Amino acid sequence: MKKLENKVAVVTGASKGIGAAIALHLAAEGANVVVNYASSQADADKVVEKIKSNGGNAIAIQANVSKQEDIDNLFSEIKERFGRVDILVNNAGIYDWATLEEITEEHFHRQFNVNVLGLLLTTQKAVTLFGSDGGSIINISSVVSESPAPGSSVYSATKAAVDAITKTLAKELGSLKIRVNSILPGMVETEGTHSAGFIGSDFQIQLESKTPLGRIGQPNDIGKVAAFFASDDSGWITGDTILASGGLLG
Ligand code: NAP
């Protein structure tokens, strides 16, 4: 039997990059996967098709995780389709760097609304659908929560907040058998890092030179770690953060 057979997993921001890889890994372990997206329906549909062509089960559901109404609709649909949630991966996130003088209210609120408020509101709703066996919540943080780069004040602060929330909710939800952990990826090649101009930049070369394993990450590197946190293999781990960065900051 596969490790996540009959489980229901929700992955936010799963139309691309790290979220798409996590959705594929959880489905490969037997989970029924909800592929959430904000605007890229065609990409989300492709992830669902790939899961189905590998023999898995998935559906795509649109919801902007920074909007309460969208979150309510997302979980109503999940309740109707699957009846419960066993695994939640809070992956949806945006990164937009700015130096101190470039920071604006809009820059601050946009990132905090998705990366922090969205994660909290999504988790709040998801927890109401976890069963008596509990389950696993996996928050996608970043190495910047521990080692912020210049120009990343707001983004790094969102990820430090995510780690604080992970530790807090592990304590609040432990009695419900719900485990909460964070994965802290180093730079990963995704649609997002391509469009932000990180891929092929001097910053990438600099990071790789400081990384013991000598390369940046690929989405599958993170998908494997998420599958570990989703399954009972990590059943005695909660409130923890794991660096998935090829040894950068190790
Ligand atoms: P990406 O390629 O830009 O993809 C972002 C995904 O999040 C897309 O599926 C997007 O959906 C979705 N999304 C964005 N805003 C959303 C919202 N308000 N509601 C629902 N979904 C939303 O990103 P990525 O590089 O894979 O990063 C994924 C996560 O990993 C983020 O939390 C990021 O901070 C973290 N991370 C990334 C790296 C890296 O180097 N890539 C390193 C450390 C941590 P649409 O396409 O529909 O908009």
mmCIF file of C-alpha atoms and ligand atoms in Angstrom:
data_model
loop_
_atom_site.group_PDB
_atom_site.id
_atom_site.type_symbol
_atom_site.label_atom_id
_atom_site.label_comp_id
_atom_site.label_asym_id
_atom_site.label_seq_id
_atom_site.Cartn_x
_atom_site.Cartn_y
_atom_site.Cartn_z
ATOM 1 C CA MET A 1 0.000 0.000 0.000
ATOM 2 C CA LYS A 2 1.239 3.483 -0.858
ATOM 3 C CA LYS A 3 2.090 5.794 2.041
ATOM 4 C CA LEU A 4 -0.743 8.305 1.409
ATOM 5 C CA GLU A 5 -3.398 5.924 0.069
ATOM 6 C CA ASN A 6 -6.943 7.332 0.591
ATOM 7 C CA LYS A 7 -5.613 10.590 2.087
ATOM 8 C CA VAL A 8 -6.893 13.975 0.918
ATOM 9 C CA ALA A 9 -4.185 16.578 0.344
ATOM 10 C CA VAL A 10 -4.660 20.260 -0.447
ATOM 11 C CA VAL A 11 -1.701 22.069 -2.018
ATOM 12 C CA THR A 12 -2.064 25.833 -2.394
ATOM 13 C CA GLY A 13 -0.350 27.466 -5.367
ATOM 14 C CA ALA A 14 0.069 24.116 -7.115
ATOM 15 C CA SER A 15 -0.255 25.286 -10.720
ATOM 16 C CA LYS A 16 3.484 25.933 -10.970
ATOM 17 C CA GLY A 17 6.924 25.416 -9.506
ATOM 18 C CA ILE A 18 7.345 23.932 -6.057
ATOM 19 C CA GLY A 19 3.601 23.511 -5.450
ATOM 20 C CA ALA A 20 3.122 21.551 -8.687
ATOM 21 C CA ALA A 21 6.001 19.210 -7.775
ATOM 22 C CA ILE A 22 4.581 18.689 -4.276
ATOM 23 C CA ALA A 23 1.156 17.860 -5.758
ATOM 24 C CA LEU A 24 2.757 15.272 -8.071
ATOM 25 C CA HIS A 25 4.768 13.669 -5.248
ATOM 26 C CA LEU A 26 1.766 13.425 -2.897
ATOM 27 C CA ALA A 27 -0.366 11.947 -5.685
ATOM 28 C CA ALA A 28 2.377 9.420 -6.512
ATOM 29 C CA GLU A 29 2.135 8.254 -2.889
ATOM 30 C CA GLY A 30 -1.605 7.680 -3.356
ATOM 31 C CA ALA A 31 -3.179 10.912 -2.069
ATOM 32 C CA ASN A 32 -6.236 12.514 -3.685
ATOM 33 C CA VAL A 33 -4.848 15.968 -4.419
ATOM 34 C CA VAL A 34 -6.559 19.354 -4.625
ATOM 35 C CA VAL A 35 -4.459 21.510 -6.955
ATOM 36 C CA ASN A 36 -5.229 25.081 -5.903
ATOM 37 C CA TYR A 37 -4.323 28.048 -8.115
ATOM 38 C CA ALA A 38 -5.033 31.784 -8.181
ATOM 39 C CA SER A 39 -5.215 32.613 -11.901
ATOM 40 C CA SER A 40 -3.339 30.003 -13.973
ATOM 41 C CA GLN A 41 -6.151 27.558 -14.730
ATOM 42 C CA ALA A 42 -4.432 26.038 -17.778
ATOM 43 C CA ASP A 43 -1.295 25.274 -15.734
ATOM 44 C CA ALA A 44 -3.371 23.787 -12.897
ATOM 45 C CA ASP A 45 -5.270 21.622 -15.408
ATOM 46 C CA LYS A 46 -1.935 20.356 -16.784
ATOM 47 C CA VAL A 47 -0.835 19.312 -13.277
ATOM 48 C CA VAL A 48 -4.150 17.470 -12.803
ATOM 49 C CA GLU A 49 -3.766 15.746 -16.197
ATOM 50 C CA LYS A 50 -0.206 14.672 -15.344
ATOM 51 C CA ILE A 51 -1.351 13.206 -12.029
ATOM 52 C CA LYS A 52 -4.202 11.354 -13.745
ATOM 53 C CA SER A 53 -1.958 10.033 -16.509
ATOM 54 C CA ASN A 54 0.313 8.610 -13.766
ATOM 55 C CA GLY A 55 -2.744 6.773 -12.352
ATOM 56 C CA GLY A 56 -3.494 9.264 -9.555
ATOM 57 C CA ASN A 57 -6.505 11.364 -8.599
ATOM 58 C CA ALA A 58 -6.641 15.189 -8.519
ATOM 59 C CA ILE A 59 -8.895 18.157 -9.106
ATOM 60 C CA ALA A 60 -8.045 21.825 -9.689
ATOM 61 C CA ILE A 61 -9.830 24.505 -7.645
ATOM 62 C CA GLN A 62 -9.357 28.249 -8.050
ATOM 63 C CA ALA A 63 -9.004 30.389 -4.916
ATOM 64 C CA ASN A 64 -6.960 33.431 -4.053
ATOM 65 C CA VAL A 65 -5.724 32.470 -0.579
ATOM 66 C CA SER A 66 -5.572 36.092 0.533
ATOM 67 C CA LYS A 67 -9.387 36.359 0.189
ATOM 68 C CA GLN A 68 -11.641 34.914 2.895
ATOM 69 C CA GLU A 69 -14.527 34.327 0.485
ATOM 70 C CA ASP A 70 -12.303 32.339 -1.899
ATOM 71 C CA ILE A 71 -10.991 30.222 0.982
ATOM 72 C CA ASP A 72 -14.541 29.524 2.190
ATOM 73 C CA ASN A 73 -15.549 28.435 -1.334
ATOM 74 C CA LEU A 74 -12.393 26.308 -1.709
ATOM 75 C CA PHE A 75 -13.106 24.298 1.429
ATOM 76 C CA SER A 76 -16.869 24.031 0.758
ATOM 77 C CA GLU A 77 -16.002 22.412 -2.557
ATOM 78 C CA ILE A 78 -13.421 20.132 -0.897
ATOM 79 C CA LYS A 79 -15.985 19.116 1.741
ATOM 80 C CA GLU A 80 -18.501 18.292 -0.963
ATOM 81 C CA ARG A 81 -16.007 16.326 -3.108
ATOM 82 C CA PHE A 82 -13.939 14.527 -0.462
ATOM 83 C CA GLY A 83 -15.607 15.102 2.932
ATOM 84 C CA ARG A 84 -12.370 15.840 4.794
ATOM 85 C CA VAL A 85 -8.710 16.979 4.657
ATOM 86 C CA ASP A 86 -5.676 15.004 5.910
ATOM 87 C CA ILE A 87 -2.788 17.054 4.528
ATOM 88 C CA LEU A 88 -2.508 20.791 3.889
ATOM 89 C CA VAL A 89 0.513 22.253 2.124
ATOM 90 C CA ASN A 90 0.618 26.048 2.447
ATOM 91 C CA ASN A 91 2.823 26.715 -0.559
ATOM 92 C CA ALA A 92 1.151 29.699 -2.300
ATOM 93 C CA GLY A 93 3.500 32.614 -1.931
ATOM 94 C CA ILE A 94 4.908 35.641 -3.677
ATOM 95 C CA TYR A 95 8.365 37.153 -3.541
ATOM 96 C CA ASP A 96 9.124 40.686 -4.480
ATOM 97 C CA TRP A 97 12.393 42.167 -3.316
ATOM 98 C CA ALA A 98 12.907 45.837 -2.421
ATOM 99 C CA THR A 99 15.569 47.799 -0.593
ATOM 100 C CA LEU A 100 14.575 49.882 2.432
ATOM 101 C CA GLU A 101 13.986 53.041 0.383
ATOM 102 C CA GLU A 102 11.893 51.131 -2.178
ATOM 103 C CA ILE A 103 9.455 49.628 0.369
ATOM 104 C CA THR A 104 5.869 50.877 0.155
ATOM 105 C CA GLU A 105 2.686 50.037 2.056
ATOM 106 C CA GLU A 106 1.470 48.167 -1.021
ATOM 107 C CA HIS A 107 4.711 46.104 -1.200
ATOM 108 C CA PHE A 108 4.341 45.183 2.485
ATOM 109 C CA HIS A 109 0.638 44.310 2.466
ATOM 110 C CA ARG A 110 0.687 42.383 -0.818
ATOM 111 C CA GLN A 111 3.297 39.928 0.470
ATOM 112 C CA PHE A 112 1.998 39.687 4.040
ATOM 113 C CA ASN A 113 -1.568 39.186 2.764
ATOM 114 C CA VAL A 114 -0.638 36.123 0.710
ATOM 115 C CA ASN A 115 2.347 34.647 2.559
ATOM 116 C CA VAL A 116 1.129 35.154 6.140
ATOM 117 C CA LEU A 117 -2.567 36.107 6.356
ATOM 118 C CA GLY A 118 -3.450 33.714 3.511
ATOM 119 C CA LEU A 119 -1.592 30.880 5.240
ATOM 120 C CA LEU A 120 -3.366 31.552 8.534
ATOM 121 C CA LEU A 121 -6.867 31.820 7.065
ATOM 122 C CA THR A 122 -6.349 28.734 4.887
ATOM 123 C CA THR A 123 -5.125 26.741 7.868
ATOM 124 C CA GLN A 124 -8.002 27.962 10.048
ATOM 125 C CA LYS A 125 -10.550 26.674 7.538
ATOM 126 C CA ALA A 126 -8.685 23.443 6.702
ATOM 127 C CA VAL A 127 -8.430 22.422 10.364
ATOM 128 C CA THR A 128 -12.237 22.257 10.592
ATOM 129 C CA LEU A 129 -12.121 19.422 8.023
ATOM 130 C CA PHE A 130 -9.358 17.320 9.620
ATOM 131 C CA GLY A 131 -10.655 14.052 11.094
ATOM 132 C CA SER A 132 -10.067 12.385 14.460
ATOM 133 C CA ASP A 133 -6.806 10.848 13.150
ATOM 134 C CA GLY A 134 -5.387 14.363 12.689
ATOM 135 C CA GLY A 135 -2.907 14.865 9.855
ATOM 136 C CA SER A 136 -0.097 17.056 8.632
ATOM 137 C CA ILE A 137 0.249 20.744 7.785
ATOM 138 C CA ILE A 138 3.346 21.702 5.819
ATOM 139 C CA ASN A 139 4.287 25.358 5.474
ATOM 140 C CA ILE A 140 6.655 26.361 2.689
ATOM 141 C CA SER A 141 8.987 28.889 4.218
ATOM 142 C CA SER A 142 12.474 29.792 2.890
ATOM 143 C CA VAL A 143 16.122 29.893 3.948
ATOM 144 C CA VAL A 144 15.667 33.675 4.044
ATOM 145 C CA SER A 145 13.769 33.272 7.337
ATOM 146 C CA GLU A 146 17.122 32.317 8.901
ATOM 147 C CA SER A 147 19.550 34.115 6.598
ATOM 148 C CA PRO A 148 17.925 37.094 4.873
ATOM 149 C CA ALA A 149 19.672 38.673 1.880
ATOM 150 C CA PRO A 150 19.952 42.466 1.491
ATOM 151 C CA GLY A 151 16.850 43.827 -0.261
ATOM 152 C CA SER A 152 14.537 41.131 1.084
ATOM 153 C CA SER A 153 13.261 42.705 4.332
ATOM 154 C CA VAL A 154 9.555 42.229 3.716
ATOM 155 C CA TYR A 155 9.734 38.830 2.008
ATOM 156 C CA SER A 156 12.152 37.490 4.652
ATOM 157 C CA ALA A 157 9.888 38.852 7.405
ATOM 158 C CA THR A 158 6.925 36.962 5.912
ATOM 159 C CA LYS A 159 8.893 33.713 6.039
ATOM 160 C CA ALA A 160 10.152 34.328 9.596
ATOM 161 C CA ALA A 161 6.479 34.846 10.489
ATOM 162 C CA VAL A 162 5.627 31.539 8.787
ATOM 163 C CA ASP A 163 8.179 29.711 10.976
ATOM 164 C CA ALA A 164 6.797 31.359 14.121
ATOM 165 C CA ILE A 165 3.288 30.295 13.080
ATOM 166 C CA THR A 166 4.523 26.736 12.455
ATOM 167 C CA LYS A 167 5.894 26.485 15.991
ATOM 168 C CA THR A 168 2.802 28.125 17.526
ATOM 169 C CA LEU A 169 0.263 25.984 15.686
ATOM 170 C CA ALA A 170 2.207 22.789 16.420
ATOM 171 C CA LYS A 171 1.471 23.542 20.083
ATOM 172 C CA GLU A 172 -2.159 24.564 19.487
ATOM 173 C CA LEU A 173 -3.028 21.614 17.241
ATOM 174 C CA GLY A 174 -0.982 18.797 18.799
ATOM 175 C CA SER A 175 -3.929 17.617 20.888
ATOM 176 C CA LEU A 176 -5.872 17.146 17.618
ATOM 177 C CA LYS A 177 -2.998 14.938 16.300
ATOM 178 C CA ILE A 178 -2.293 17.578 13.651
ATOM 179 C CA ARG A 179 1.434 18.031 13.042
ATOM 180 C CA VAL A 180 2.769 21.341 11.673
ATOM 181 C CA ASN A 181 6.211 21.723 10.105
ATOM 182 C CA SER A 182 8.049 24.152 7.804
ATOM 183 C CA ILE A 183 10.279 23.398 4.828
ATOM 184 C CA LEU A 184 12.908 26.076 4.143
ATOM 185 C CA PRO A 185 14.053 25.781 0.515
ATOM 186 C CA GLY A 186 17.119 27.529 -0.837
ATOM 187 C CA MET A 187 16.804 28.931 -4.362
ATOM 188 C CA VAL A 188 14.747 26.584 -6.561
ATOM 189 C CA GLU A 189 14.350 26.849 -10.328
ATOM 190 C CA THR A 190 10.644 27.642 -10.916
ATOM 191 C CA GLU A 191 8.476 29.808 -13.153
ATOM 192 C CA GLY A 192 8.613 32.381 -10.353
ATOM 193 C CA THR A 193 12.411 32.506 -10.028
ATOM 194 C CA HIS A 194 12.712 32.658 -13.824
ATOM 195 C CA SER A 195 10.357 35.618 -14.112
ATOM 196 C CA ALA A 196 11.976 37.363 -11.112
ATOM 197 C CA GLY A 197 15.320 37.195 -12.964
ATOM 198 C CA PHE A 198 17.078 35.031 -10.334
ATOM 199 C CA ILE A 199 17.821 32.178 -12.731
ATOM 200 C CA GLY A 200 21.053 32.826 -14.606
ATOM 201 C CA SER A 201 21.901 35.804 -12.390
ATOM 202 C CA ASP A 202 25.135 36.533 -10.503
ATOM 203 C CA PHE A 203 23.113 35.876 -7.329
ATOM 204 C CA GLN A 204 22.527 32.276 -8.454
ATOM 205 C CA ILE A 205 26.255 31.807 -9.169
ATOM 206 C CA GLN A 206 27.120 33.278 -5.769
ATOM 207 C CA LEU A 207 24.658 30.970 -3.971
ATOM 208 C CA GLU A 208 25.886 27.894 -5.836
ATOM 209 C CA SER A 209 29.482 28.661 -4.894
ATOM 210 C CA LYS A 210 28.428 28.649 -1.200
ATOM 211 C CA THR A 211 26.294 25.487 -1.515
ATOM 212 C CA PRO A 212 28.065 22.224 -0.577
ATOM 213 C CA LEU A 213 26.054 20.264 -3.160
ATOM 214 C CA GLY A 214 27.018 22.877 -5.783
ATOM 215 C CA ARG A 215 23.681 23.636 -7.423
ATOM 216 C CA ILE A 216 20.346 25.350 -6.815
ATOM 217 C CA GLY A 217 17.279 23.202 -6.140
ATOM 218 C CA GLN A 218 14.716 21.718 -8.488
ATOM 219 C CA PRO A 219 11.014 21.517 -7.510
ATOM 220 C CA ASN A 220 11.295 17.730 -7.085
ATOM 221 C CA ASP A 221 13.912 18.223 -4.342
ATOM 222 C CA ILE A 222 11.190 19.917 -2.290
ATOM 223 C CA GLY A 223 8.416 17.544 -3.389
ATOM 224 C CA LYS A 224 10.275 14.629 -1.786
ATOM 225 C CA VAL A 225 10.644 16.444 1.544
ATOM 226 C CA ALA A 226 6.949 17.369 1.510
ATOM 227 C CA ALA A 227 6.023 13.703 0.937
ATOM 228 C CA PHE A 228 8.090 12.815 4.025
ATOM 229 C CA PHE A 229 6.306 15.427 6.176
ATOM 230 C CA ALA A 230 2.911 14.350 4.799
ATOM 231 C CA SER A 231 3.339 10.693 5.705
ATOM 232 C CA ASP A 232 3.627 8.794 8.954
ATOM 233 C CA ASP A 233 7.410 8.538 8.314
ATOM 234 C CA SER A 234 7.544 11.913 10.100
ATOM 235 C CA GLY A 235 4.836 10.959 12.620
ATOM 236 C CA TRP A 236 6.912 11.994 15.639
ATOM 237 C CA ILE A 237 7.995 15.359 14.189
ATOM 238 C CA THR A 238 6.038 18.567 14.764
ATOM 239 C CA GLY A 239 6.880 22.240 15.212
ATOM 240 C CA ASP A 240 10.065 21.673 13.257
ATOM 241 C CA THR A 241 11.768 23.442 10.367
ATOM 242 C CA ILE A 242 13.922 21.631 7.841
ATOM 243 C CA LEU A 243 16.450 23.269 5.517
ATOM 244 C CA ALA A 244 16.179 21.910 1.975
ATOM 245 C CA SER A 245 19.000 23.843 0.405
ATOM 246 C CA GLY A 246 21.835 21.525 -0.656
ATOM 247 C CA GLY A 247 23.696 22.394 2.538
ATOM 248 C CA LEU A 248 23.489 26.177 2.193
ATOM 249 C CA LEU A 249 23.254 27.436 5.825
ATOM 250 C CA GLY A 250 23.841 23.852 7.013
HETATM 251 P P1 NAP B 1 5.932 30.344 -8.509
HETATM 252 O O1 NAP B 1 6.668 29.551 -9.519
HETATM 253 O O2 NAP B 1 5.863 31.820 -8.643
HETATM 254 O O3 NAP B 1 4.437 29.768 -8.364
HETATM 255 C C1 NAP B 1 3.597 30.376 -7.419
HETATM 256 C C2 NAP B 1 2.348 29.574 -7.236
HETATM 257 O O4 NAP B 1 1.581 30.176 -6.185
HETATM 258 C C3 NAP B 1 1.484 29.564 -8.473
HETATM 259 O O5 NAP B 1 0.827 28.315 -8.539
HETATM 260 C C4 NAP B 1 0.481 30.680 -8.179
HETATM 261 O O6 NAP B 1 -0.782 30.479 -8.811
HETATM 262 C C5 NAP B 1 0.300 30.521 -6.694
HETATM 263 N N1 NAP B 1 -0.191 31.727 -6.034
HETATM 264 C C6 NAP B 1 0.363 32.959 -5.984
HETATM 265 N N2 NAP B 1 -0.427 33.803 -5.281
HETATM 266 C C7 NAP B 1 -1.511 33.075 -4.903
HETATM 267 C C8 NAP B 1 -2.676 33.364 -4.178
HETATM 268 N N3 NAP B 1 -2.909 34.604 -3.694
HETATM 269 N N4 NAP B 1 -3.578 32.376 -3.970
HETATM 270 C C9 NAP B 1 -3.370 31.131 -4.450
HETATM 271 N N5 NAP B 1 -2.271 30.789 -5.157
HETATM 272 C C10 NAP B 1 -1.367 31.756 -5.380
HETATM 273 O O7 NAP B 1 6.502 30.096 -7.025
HETATM 274 P P2 NAP B 1 7.620 29.073 -6.478
HETATM 275 O O8 NAP B 1 8.952 29.605 -6.817
HETATM 276 O O9 NAP B 1 7.258 27.689 -6.829
HETATM 277 O O10 NAP B 1 7.431 29.295 -4.898
HETATM 278 C C11 NAP B 1 6.449 28.572 -4.182
HETATM 279 C C12 NAP B 1 6.645 28.801 -2.686
HETATM 280 O O11 NAP B 1 7.974 28.446 -2.311
HETATM 281 C C13 NAP B 1 6.453 30.249 -2.230
HETATM 282 O O12 NAP B 1 5.838 30.259 -0.955
HETATM 283 C C14 NAP B 1 7.879 30.764 -2.122
HETATM 284 O O13 NAP B 1 7.996 31.834 -1.222
HETATM 285 C C15 NAP B 1 8.591 29.517 -1.628
HETATM 286 N N6 NAP B 1 10.028 29.483 -1.926
HETATM 287 C C16 NAP B 1 10.457 29.521 -3.215
HETATM 288 C C17 NAP B 1 11.827 29.472 -3.467
HETATM 289 C C18 NAP B 1 12.363 29.505 -4.872
HETATM 290 O O14 NAP B 1 13.583 29.758 -5.020
HETATM 291 N N7 NAP B 1 11.574 29.222 -5.886
HETATM 292 C C19 NAP B 1 12.732 29.390 -2.403
HETATM 293 C C20 NAP B 1 12.239 29.360 -1.100
HETATM 294 C C21 NAP B 1 10.880 29.406 -0.882
HETATM 295 P P3 NAP B 1 -1.141 31.254 -10.189
HETATM 296 O O15 NAP B 1 -0.097 30.836 -11.174
HETATM 297 O O16 NAP B 1 -2.491 30.781 -10.519
HETATM 298 O O17 NAP B 1 -1.050 32.720 -9.878
#
